[in-house]
Short mmCIF file of C-alpha atoms and ligand atoms in Angstrom, two decimals:
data_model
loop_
_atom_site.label_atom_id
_atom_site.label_comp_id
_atom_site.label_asym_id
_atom_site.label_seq_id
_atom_site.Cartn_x
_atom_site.Cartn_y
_atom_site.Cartn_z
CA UNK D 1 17.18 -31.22 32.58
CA UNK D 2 20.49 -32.69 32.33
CA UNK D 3 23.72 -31.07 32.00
CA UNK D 4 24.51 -30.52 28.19
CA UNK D 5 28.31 -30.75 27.35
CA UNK D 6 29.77 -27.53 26.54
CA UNK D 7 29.18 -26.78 22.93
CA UNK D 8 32.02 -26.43 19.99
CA UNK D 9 32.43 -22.42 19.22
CA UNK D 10 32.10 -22.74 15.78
CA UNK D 11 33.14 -19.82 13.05
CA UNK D 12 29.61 -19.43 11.32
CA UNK D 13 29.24 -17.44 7.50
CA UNK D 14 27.64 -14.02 7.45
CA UNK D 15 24.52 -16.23 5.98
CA UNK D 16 24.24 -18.14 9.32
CA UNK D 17 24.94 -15.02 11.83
CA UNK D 18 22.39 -13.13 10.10
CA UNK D 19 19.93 -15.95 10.61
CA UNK D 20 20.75 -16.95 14.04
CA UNK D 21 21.86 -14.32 16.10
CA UNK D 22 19.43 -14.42 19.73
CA UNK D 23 17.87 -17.60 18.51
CA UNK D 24 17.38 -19.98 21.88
CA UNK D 25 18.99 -17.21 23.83
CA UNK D 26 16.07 -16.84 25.79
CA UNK D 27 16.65 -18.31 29.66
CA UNK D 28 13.51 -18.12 31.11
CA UNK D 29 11.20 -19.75 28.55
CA UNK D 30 13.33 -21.13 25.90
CA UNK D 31 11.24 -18.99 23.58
CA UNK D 32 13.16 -19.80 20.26
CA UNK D 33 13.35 -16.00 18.75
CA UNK D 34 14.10 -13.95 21.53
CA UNK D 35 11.52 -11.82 23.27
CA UNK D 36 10.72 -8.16 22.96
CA UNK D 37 11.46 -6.11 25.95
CA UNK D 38 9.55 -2.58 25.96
CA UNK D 39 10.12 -1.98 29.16
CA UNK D 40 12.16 1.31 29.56
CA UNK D 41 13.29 0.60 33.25
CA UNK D 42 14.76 -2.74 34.84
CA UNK D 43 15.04 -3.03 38.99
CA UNK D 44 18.31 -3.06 40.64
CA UNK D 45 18.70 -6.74 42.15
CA UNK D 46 19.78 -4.88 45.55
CA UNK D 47 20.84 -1.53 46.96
CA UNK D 48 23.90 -0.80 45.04
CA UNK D 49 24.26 -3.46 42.84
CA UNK D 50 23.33 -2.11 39.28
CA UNK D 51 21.80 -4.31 36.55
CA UNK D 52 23.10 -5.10 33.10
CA UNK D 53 20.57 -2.94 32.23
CA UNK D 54 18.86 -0.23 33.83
CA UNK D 55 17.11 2.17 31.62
CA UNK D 56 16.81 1.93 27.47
CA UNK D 57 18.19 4.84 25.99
CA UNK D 58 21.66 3.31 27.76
CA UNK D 59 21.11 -0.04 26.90
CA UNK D 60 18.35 -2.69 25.84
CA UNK D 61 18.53 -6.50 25.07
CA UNK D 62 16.69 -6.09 21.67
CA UNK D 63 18.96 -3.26 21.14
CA UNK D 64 22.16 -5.24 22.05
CA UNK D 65 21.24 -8.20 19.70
CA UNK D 66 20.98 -6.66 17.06
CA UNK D 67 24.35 -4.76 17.69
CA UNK D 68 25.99 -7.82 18.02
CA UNK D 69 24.60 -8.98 14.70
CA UNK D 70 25.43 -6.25 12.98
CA UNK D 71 29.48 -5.97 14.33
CA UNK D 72 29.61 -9.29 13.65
CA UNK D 73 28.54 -9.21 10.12
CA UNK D 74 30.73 -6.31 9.70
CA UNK D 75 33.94 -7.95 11.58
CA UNK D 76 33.42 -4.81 14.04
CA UNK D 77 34.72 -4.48 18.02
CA UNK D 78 31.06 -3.27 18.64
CA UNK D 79 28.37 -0.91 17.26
CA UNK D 80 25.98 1.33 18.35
CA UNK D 81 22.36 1.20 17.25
CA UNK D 82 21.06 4.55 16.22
CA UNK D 83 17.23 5.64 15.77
CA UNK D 84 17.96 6.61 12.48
CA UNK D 85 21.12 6.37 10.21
CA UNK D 86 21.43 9.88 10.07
CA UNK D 87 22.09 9.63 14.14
CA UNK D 88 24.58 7.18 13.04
CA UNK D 89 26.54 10.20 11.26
CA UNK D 90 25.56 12.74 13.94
CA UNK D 91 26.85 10.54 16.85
CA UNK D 92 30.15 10.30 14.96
CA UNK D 93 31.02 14.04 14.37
CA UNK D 94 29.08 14.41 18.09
CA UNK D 95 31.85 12.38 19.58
CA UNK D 96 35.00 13.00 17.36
CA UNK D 97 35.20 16.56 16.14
CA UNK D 98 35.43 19.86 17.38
CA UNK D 99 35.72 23.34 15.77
CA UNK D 100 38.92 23.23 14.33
CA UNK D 101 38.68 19.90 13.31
CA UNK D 102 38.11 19.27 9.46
CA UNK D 103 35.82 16.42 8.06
CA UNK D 104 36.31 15.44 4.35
CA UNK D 105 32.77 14.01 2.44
CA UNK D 106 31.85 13.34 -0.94
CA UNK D 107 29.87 15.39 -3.01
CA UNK D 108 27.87 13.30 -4.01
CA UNK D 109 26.77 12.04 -0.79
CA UNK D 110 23.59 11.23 0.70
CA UNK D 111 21.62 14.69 0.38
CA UNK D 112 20.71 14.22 3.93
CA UNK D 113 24.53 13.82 5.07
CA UNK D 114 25.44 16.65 2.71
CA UNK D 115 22.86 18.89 4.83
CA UNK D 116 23.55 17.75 8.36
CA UNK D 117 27.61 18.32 7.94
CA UNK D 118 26.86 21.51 6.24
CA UNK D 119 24.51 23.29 8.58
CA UNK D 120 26.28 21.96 11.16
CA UNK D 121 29.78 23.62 9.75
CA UNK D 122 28.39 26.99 9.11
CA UNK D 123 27.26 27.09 13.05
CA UNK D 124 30.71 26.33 13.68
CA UNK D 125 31.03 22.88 15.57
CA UNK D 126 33.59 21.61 13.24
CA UNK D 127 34.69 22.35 9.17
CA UNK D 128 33.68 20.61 6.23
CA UNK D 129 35.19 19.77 2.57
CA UNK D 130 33.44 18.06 0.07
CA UNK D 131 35.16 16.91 -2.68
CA UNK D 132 34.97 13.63 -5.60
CA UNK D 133 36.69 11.15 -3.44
CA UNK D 134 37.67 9.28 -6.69
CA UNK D 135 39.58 11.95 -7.94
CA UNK D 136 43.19 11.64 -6.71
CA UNK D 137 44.22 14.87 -6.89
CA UNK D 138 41.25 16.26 -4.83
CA UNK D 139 41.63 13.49 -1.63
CA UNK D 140 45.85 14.70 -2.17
CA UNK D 141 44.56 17.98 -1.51
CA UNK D 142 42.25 17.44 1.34
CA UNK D 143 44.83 15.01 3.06
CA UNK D 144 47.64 17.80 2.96
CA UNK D 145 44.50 19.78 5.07
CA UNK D 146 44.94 17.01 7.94
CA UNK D 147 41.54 16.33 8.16
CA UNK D 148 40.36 14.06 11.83
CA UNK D 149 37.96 12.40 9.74
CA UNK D 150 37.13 11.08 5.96
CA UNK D 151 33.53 9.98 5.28
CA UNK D 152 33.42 7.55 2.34
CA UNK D 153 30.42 6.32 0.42
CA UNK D 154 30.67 3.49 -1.87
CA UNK D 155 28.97 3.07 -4.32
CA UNK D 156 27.81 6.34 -3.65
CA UNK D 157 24.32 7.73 -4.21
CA UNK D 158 22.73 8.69 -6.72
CA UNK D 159 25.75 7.90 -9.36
CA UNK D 160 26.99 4.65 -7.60
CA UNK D 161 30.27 6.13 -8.08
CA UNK D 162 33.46 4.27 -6.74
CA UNK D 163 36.02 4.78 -4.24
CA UNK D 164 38.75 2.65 -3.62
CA UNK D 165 38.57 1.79 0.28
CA UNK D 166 41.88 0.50 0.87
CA UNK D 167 43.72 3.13 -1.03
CA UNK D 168 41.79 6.02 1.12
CA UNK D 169 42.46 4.16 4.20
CA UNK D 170 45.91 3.75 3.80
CA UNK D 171 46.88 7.30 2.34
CA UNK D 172 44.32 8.33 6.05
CA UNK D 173 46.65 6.54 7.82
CA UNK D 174 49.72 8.58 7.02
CA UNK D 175 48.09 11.72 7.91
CA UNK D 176 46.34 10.69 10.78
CA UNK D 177 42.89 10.33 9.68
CA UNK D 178 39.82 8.12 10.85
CA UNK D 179 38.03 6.72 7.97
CA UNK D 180 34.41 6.56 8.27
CA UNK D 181 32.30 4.39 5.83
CA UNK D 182 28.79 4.57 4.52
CA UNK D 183 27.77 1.03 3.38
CA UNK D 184 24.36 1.25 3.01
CA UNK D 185 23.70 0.22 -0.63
CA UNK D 186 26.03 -2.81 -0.25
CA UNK D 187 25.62 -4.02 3.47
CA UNK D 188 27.85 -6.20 4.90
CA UNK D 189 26.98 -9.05 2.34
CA UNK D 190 28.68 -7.58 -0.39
CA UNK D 191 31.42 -4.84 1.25
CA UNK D 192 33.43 -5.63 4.88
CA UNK D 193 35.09 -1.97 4.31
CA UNK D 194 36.74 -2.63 8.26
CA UNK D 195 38.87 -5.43 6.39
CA UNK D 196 40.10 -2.77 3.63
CA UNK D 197 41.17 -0.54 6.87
CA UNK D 198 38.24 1.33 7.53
CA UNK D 199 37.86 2.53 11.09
CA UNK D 200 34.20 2.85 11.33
CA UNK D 201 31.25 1.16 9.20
CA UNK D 202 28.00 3.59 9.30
CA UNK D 203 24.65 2.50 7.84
CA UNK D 204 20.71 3.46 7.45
CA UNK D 205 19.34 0.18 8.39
CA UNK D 206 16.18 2.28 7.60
CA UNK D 207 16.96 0.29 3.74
CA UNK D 208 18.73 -2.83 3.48
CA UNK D 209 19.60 -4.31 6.26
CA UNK D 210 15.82 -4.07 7.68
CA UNK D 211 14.56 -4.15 3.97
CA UNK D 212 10.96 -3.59 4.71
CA UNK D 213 10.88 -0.27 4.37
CA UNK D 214 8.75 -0.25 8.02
CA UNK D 215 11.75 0.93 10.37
CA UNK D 216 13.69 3.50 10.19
CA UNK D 217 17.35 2.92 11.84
CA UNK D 218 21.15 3.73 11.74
CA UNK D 219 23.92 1.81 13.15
CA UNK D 220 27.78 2.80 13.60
CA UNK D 221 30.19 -0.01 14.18
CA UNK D 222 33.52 0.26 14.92
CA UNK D 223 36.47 -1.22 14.47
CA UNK D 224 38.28 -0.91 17.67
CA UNK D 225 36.74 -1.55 21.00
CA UNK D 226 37.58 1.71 22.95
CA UNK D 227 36.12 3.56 20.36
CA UNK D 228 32.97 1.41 20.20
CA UNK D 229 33.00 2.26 24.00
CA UNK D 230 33.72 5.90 23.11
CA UNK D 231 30.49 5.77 20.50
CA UNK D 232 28.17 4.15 22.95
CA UNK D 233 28.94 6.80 25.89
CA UNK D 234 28.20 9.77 23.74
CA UNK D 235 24.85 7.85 21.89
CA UNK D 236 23.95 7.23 25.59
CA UNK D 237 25.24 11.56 25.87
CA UNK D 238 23.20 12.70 23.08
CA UNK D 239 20.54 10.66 23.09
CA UNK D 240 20.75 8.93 19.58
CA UNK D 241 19.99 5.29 20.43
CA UNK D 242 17.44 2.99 18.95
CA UNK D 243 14.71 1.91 20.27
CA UNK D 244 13.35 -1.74 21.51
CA UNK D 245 10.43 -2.57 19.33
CA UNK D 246 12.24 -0.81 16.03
CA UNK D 247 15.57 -3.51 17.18
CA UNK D 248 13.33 -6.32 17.30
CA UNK D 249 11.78 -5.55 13.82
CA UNK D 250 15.25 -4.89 12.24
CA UNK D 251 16.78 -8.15 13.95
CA UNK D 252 13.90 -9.84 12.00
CA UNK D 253 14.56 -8.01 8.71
CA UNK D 254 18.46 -9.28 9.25
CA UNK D 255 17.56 -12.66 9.20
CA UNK D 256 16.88 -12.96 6.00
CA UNK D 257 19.73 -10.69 4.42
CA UNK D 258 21.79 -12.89 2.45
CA UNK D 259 18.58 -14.02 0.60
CA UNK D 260 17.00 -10.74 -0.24
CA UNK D 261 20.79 -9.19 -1.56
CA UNK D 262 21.02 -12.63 -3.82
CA UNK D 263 17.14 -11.57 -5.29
CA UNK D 264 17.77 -7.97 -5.46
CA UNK D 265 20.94 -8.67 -7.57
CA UNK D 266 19.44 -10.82 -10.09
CA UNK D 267 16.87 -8.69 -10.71
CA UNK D 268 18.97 -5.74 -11.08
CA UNK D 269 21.34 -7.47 -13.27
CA UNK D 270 18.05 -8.47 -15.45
CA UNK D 271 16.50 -4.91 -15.25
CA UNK D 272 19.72 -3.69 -16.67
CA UNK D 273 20.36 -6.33 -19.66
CA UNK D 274 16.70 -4.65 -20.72
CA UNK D 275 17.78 -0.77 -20.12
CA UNK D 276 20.56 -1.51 -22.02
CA UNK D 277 18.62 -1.85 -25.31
CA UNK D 278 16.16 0.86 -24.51
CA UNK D 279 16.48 4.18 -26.63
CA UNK D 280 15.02 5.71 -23.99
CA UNK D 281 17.92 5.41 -21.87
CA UNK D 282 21.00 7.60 -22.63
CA UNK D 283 23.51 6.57 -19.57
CA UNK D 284 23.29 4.28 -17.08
CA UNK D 285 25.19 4.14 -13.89
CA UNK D 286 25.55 1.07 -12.46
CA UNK D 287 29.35 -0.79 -10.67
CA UNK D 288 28.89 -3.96 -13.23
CA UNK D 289 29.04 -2.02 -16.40
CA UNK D 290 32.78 -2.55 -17.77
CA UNK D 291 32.70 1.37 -19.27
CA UNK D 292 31.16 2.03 -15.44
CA UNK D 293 34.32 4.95 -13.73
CA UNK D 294 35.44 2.26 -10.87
CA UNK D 295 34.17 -1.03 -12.36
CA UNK D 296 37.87 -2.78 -11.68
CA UNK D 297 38.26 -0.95 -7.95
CA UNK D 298 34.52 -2.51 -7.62
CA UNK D 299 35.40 -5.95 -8.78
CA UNK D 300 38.03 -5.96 -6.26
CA UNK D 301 36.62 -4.27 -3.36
CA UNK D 302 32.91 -5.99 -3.28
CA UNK D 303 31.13 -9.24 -3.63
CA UNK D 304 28.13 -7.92 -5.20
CA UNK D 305 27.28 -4.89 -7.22
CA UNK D 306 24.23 -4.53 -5.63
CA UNK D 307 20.97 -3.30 -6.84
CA UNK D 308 20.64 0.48 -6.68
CA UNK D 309 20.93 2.50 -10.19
CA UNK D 310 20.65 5.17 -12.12
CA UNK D 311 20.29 6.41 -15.88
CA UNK D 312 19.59 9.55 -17.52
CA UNK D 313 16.06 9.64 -19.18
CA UNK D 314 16.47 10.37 -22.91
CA UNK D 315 13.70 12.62 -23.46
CA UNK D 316 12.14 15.87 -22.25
CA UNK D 317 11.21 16.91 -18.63
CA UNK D 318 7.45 16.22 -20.16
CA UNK D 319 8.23 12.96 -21.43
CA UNK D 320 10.24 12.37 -18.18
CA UNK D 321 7.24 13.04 -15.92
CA UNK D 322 4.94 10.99 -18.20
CA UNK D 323 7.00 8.00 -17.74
CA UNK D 324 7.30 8.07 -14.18
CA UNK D 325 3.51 8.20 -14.05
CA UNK D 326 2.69 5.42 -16.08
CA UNK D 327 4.63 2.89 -13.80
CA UNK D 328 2.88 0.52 -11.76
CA UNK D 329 5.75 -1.52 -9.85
CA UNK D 330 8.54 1.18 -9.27
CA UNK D 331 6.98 3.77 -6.58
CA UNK D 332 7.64 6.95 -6.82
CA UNK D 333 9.18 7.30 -3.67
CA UNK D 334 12.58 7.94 -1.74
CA UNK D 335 14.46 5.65 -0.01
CA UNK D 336 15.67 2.52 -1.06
CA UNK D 337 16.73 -1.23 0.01
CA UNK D 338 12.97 -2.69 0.22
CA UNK D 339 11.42 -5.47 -0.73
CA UNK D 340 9.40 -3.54 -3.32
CA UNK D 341 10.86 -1.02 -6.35
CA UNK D 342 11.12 2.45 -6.00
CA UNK D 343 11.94 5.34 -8.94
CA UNK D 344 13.17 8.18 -7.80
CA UNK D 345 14.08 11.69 -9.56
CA UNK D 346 17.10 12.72 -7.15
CA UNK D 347 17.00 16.68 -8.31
CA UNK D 348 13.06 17.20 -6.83
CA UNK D 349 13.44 14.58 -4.43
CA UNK D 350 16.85 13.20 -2.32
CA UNK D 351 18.94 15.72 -3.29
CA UNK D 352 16.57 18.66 -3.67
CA UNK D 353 18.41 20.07 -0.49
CA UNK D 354 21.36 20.57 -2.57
CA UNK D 355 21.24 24.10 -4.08
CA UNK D 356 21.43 23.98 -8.47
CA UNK D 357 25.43 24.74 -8.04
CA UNK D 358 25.74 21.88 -5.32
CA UNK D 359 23.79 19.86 -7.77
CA UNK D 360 25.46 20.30 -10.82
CA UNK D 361 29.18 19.44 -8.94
CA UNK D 362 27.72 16.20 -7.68
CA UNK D 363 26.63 15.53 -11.25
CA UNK D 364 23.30 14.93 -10.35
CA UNK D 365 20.74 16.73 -13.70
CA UNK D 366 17.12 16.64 -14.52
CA UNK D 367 17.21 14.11 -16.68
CA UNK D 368 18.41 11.50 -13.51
CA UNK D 369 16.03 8.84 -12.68
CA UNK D 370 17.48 6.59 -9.38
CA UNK D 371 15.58 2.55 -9.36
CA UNK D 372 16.11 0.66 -6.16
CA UNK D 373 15.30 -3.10 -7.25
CA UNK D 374 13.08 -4.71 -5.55
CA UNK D 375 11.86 -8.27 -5.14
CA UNK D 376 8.84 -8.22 -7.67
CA UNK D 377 9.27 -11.33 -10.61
CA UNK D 378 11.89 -8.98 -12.29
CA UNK D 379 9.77 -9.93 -15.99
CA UNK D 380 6.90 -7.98 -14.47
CA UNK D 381 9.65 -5.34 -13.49
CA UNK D 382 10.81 -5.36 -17.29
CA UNK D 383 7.31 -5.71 -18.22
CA UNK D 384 6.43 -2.68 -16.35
CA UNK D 385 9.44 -0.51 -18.01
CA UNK D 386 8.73 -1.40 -21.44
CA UNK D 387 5.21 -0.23 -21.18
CA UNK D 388 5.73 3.05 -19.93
CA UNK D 389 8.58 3.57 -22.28
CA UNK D 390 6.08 2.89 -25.03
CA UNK D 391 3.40 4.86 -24.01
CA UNK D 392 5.87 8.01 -23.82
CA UNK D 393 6.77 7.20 -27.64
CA UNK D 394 3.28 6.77 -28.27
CA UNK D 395 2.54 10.26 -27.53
CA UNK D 396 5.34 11.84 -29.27
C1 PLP M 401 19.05 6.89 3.87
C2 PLP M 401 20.51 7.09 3.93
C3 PLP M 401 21.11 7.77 5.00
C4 PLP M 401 20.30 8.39 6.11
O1 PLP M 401 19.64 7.43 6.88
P1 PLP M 401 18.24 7.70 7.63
O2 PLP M 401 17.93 6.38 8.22
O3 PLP M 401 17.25 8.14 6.61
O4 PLP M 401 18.49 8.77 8.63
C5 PLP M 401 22.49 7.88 5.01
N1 PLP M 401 23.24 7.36 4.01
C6 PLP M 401 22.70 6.71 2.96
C7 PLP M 401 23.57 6.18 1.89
C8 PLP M 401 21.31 6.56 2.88
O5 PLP M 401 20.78 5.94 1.83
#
């Protein structure tokens, strides 16, 4: 071998991290995507002298690729790769609040957030406020509550609603708050919320950012090194980290980000043109409609609009149920982000941990259907709509 000249550092796009990160980093067979390492335990080189890495809940190679991928794409100090994204949100009231502390959430957040933050409130470790993080006067009144954190979630889920990033952050700022935000619908293609001030980025790489809906993953990243230290001592703590093999496969799903948020978008942007026209349809939710609450906070805020939306189902709970069982390409099914399209009814489903009164504040009724867009040829997806649409007027 001769001695290669040291190498430019070049500034690469989001497009080329996600594609590149631990290519050729392999050193002892040049194996061009790096290898898997399942091993849970690594041999200290002598008496004393302990490795890089010595056992893998503290610390894996798979693990610390794709951490490096993901603060990258982010524009993070570091992150901490979770086994789920829910461990994501654990680890950060784990390592950040205590009982008197107050957390402020949406209310329309993920119904697996809302229950974790709850249940973990009424035991005491720390208080919790939910409020409509759009409405000014309701984040005025939390702030004057000095809360030690503020989880946003943008576009939020089910309703996609808005919250302006930068605006929270700085108004956090004055009172001494840590913003914490949940980008999972957008990833880091579309939102950087650490550029708009946010102090931590939080995601379930269970949907996007693997996309193939065959992991299930969380990440936190963080926008200051000591507290990316901070995060990775108490996932270490608690026990929250991710594992090798699930890494490896979520690395892979990375690689080909950029693409699949492009695909996803189109379609979406098709899917809607057609629910548009439907008189089936009564509302739909989605950041690119111009009558859409936080359209203009979304144009500025995001690249995309992404691919995750809702309407209400003009019809009865009958006709409702009909519908959803006539479709052949949107799965009944939760989640979200993969390559193939979901339908999901948010009351019985996602949210169904949220009593009827929790419900109805977060806006979320009956008549809700949720579509996360997939990659299918989005005229089948149309296709696919209009037929079951039909066959629901059919027998009325
Ligand atoms: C799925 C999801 C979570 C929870 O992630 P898990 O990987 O299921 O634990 C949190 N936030 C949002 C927005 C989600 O969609």
């Amino acid at each position: 071998m001769t001695d290669s000249k040291a190498k430019a550092s070049l500034n690469f796009q989001q497009n080329t991290v996600a594609v590149r990160t631990g290519i050729e980093s392999d050193t002892q067979h040049h194996a061009v995507v790096p290898p898997i390492y399942l091993s849970t335990n690594y041999a200290f080189p002598a008496f004393g002298d302990v490795p890089k890495y010595d056992y893998t809940r503290s610390g894996n190679p798979n693990r610390s690729l794709l951490e490096e991928a993901l603060s990258e794409l982010e524009g993070g100090e570091g992150a901490v790769v979770t086994n789920c994204g829910t461990a994501a949100l654990n680890l950060l009231v784990s390592a950040y609040l205590s009982p008197d502390d107050l957390i402020v959430a949406p209310n329309d957040c993920y119904g697996g957030t809302y229950r974790l933050f709850n249940s973990r409130a009424v035991k005491g470790d720390f208080k919790v406020l939910f409020i409509d993080p759009s409405d000014d006067k309701a984040m005025q009144n939390a702030l004057a509550l000095k809360p030690k954190l503020i989880l946003l979630e943008t576009p939020s889920n089910p309703l996609v609603r808005v919250t302006d990033i930068e605006k929270v952050c700085t108004q956090a700022k004055q009172v001494g708050a840590m913003v914490a935000v949940d980008n999972t619908f957008l990833t880091p293609i579309y939102q950087k919320p650490l550029e708009l001030g946010a102090d931590f980025v939080i995601h379930s790489t269970t949907k996007y950012i693997n996309g193939h809906s065959d992991v299930i993953g969380g990440v936190i990243i963080a926008a200051q090194k000591e507290k990316a230290e901070e995060l990775a001592w108490w996932g270490n703590c608690i026990g929250s980290t991710g594992t090798p093999f699930d890494s490896y496969l979520t690395l892979r799903g990375i690689r080909t980000l950029g693409a699949r948020m492009r695909v996803h978008e189109e379609n979406a942007n098709a899917v809607l043109a057609y629910l548009q026209q439907s008189s089936m349809v009564s509302v739909i939710y989605h950041p690119s409609l111009p009558d859409h609450k936080g359209h203009e906070i979304a144009k500025k805020q995001q690249k995309g609009f992404g691919s995750m939306l809702s309407f209400e189902f003009n019809g009865s709970q009958a006709q409702l149920e009909t519908f959803v069982g006539q479709l052949q390409l949107f799965s009944l099914a939760e989640s979200l982000g993969g390559v193939e399209s979901l339908i999901c009814h948010p009351a019985s489903m996602t949210h169904r941990a949220m009593d009827d009164k929790a419900q109805q504040e977060a806006g979320i009724k009956p008549t809700l259907l949720r579509l996360s867009i997939g990659l299918e040829d989005y005229r089948d997806l149309i296709a696919d709509l209009k037929q079951a649409f039909n066959t629901v007027q059919e027998e009325s």
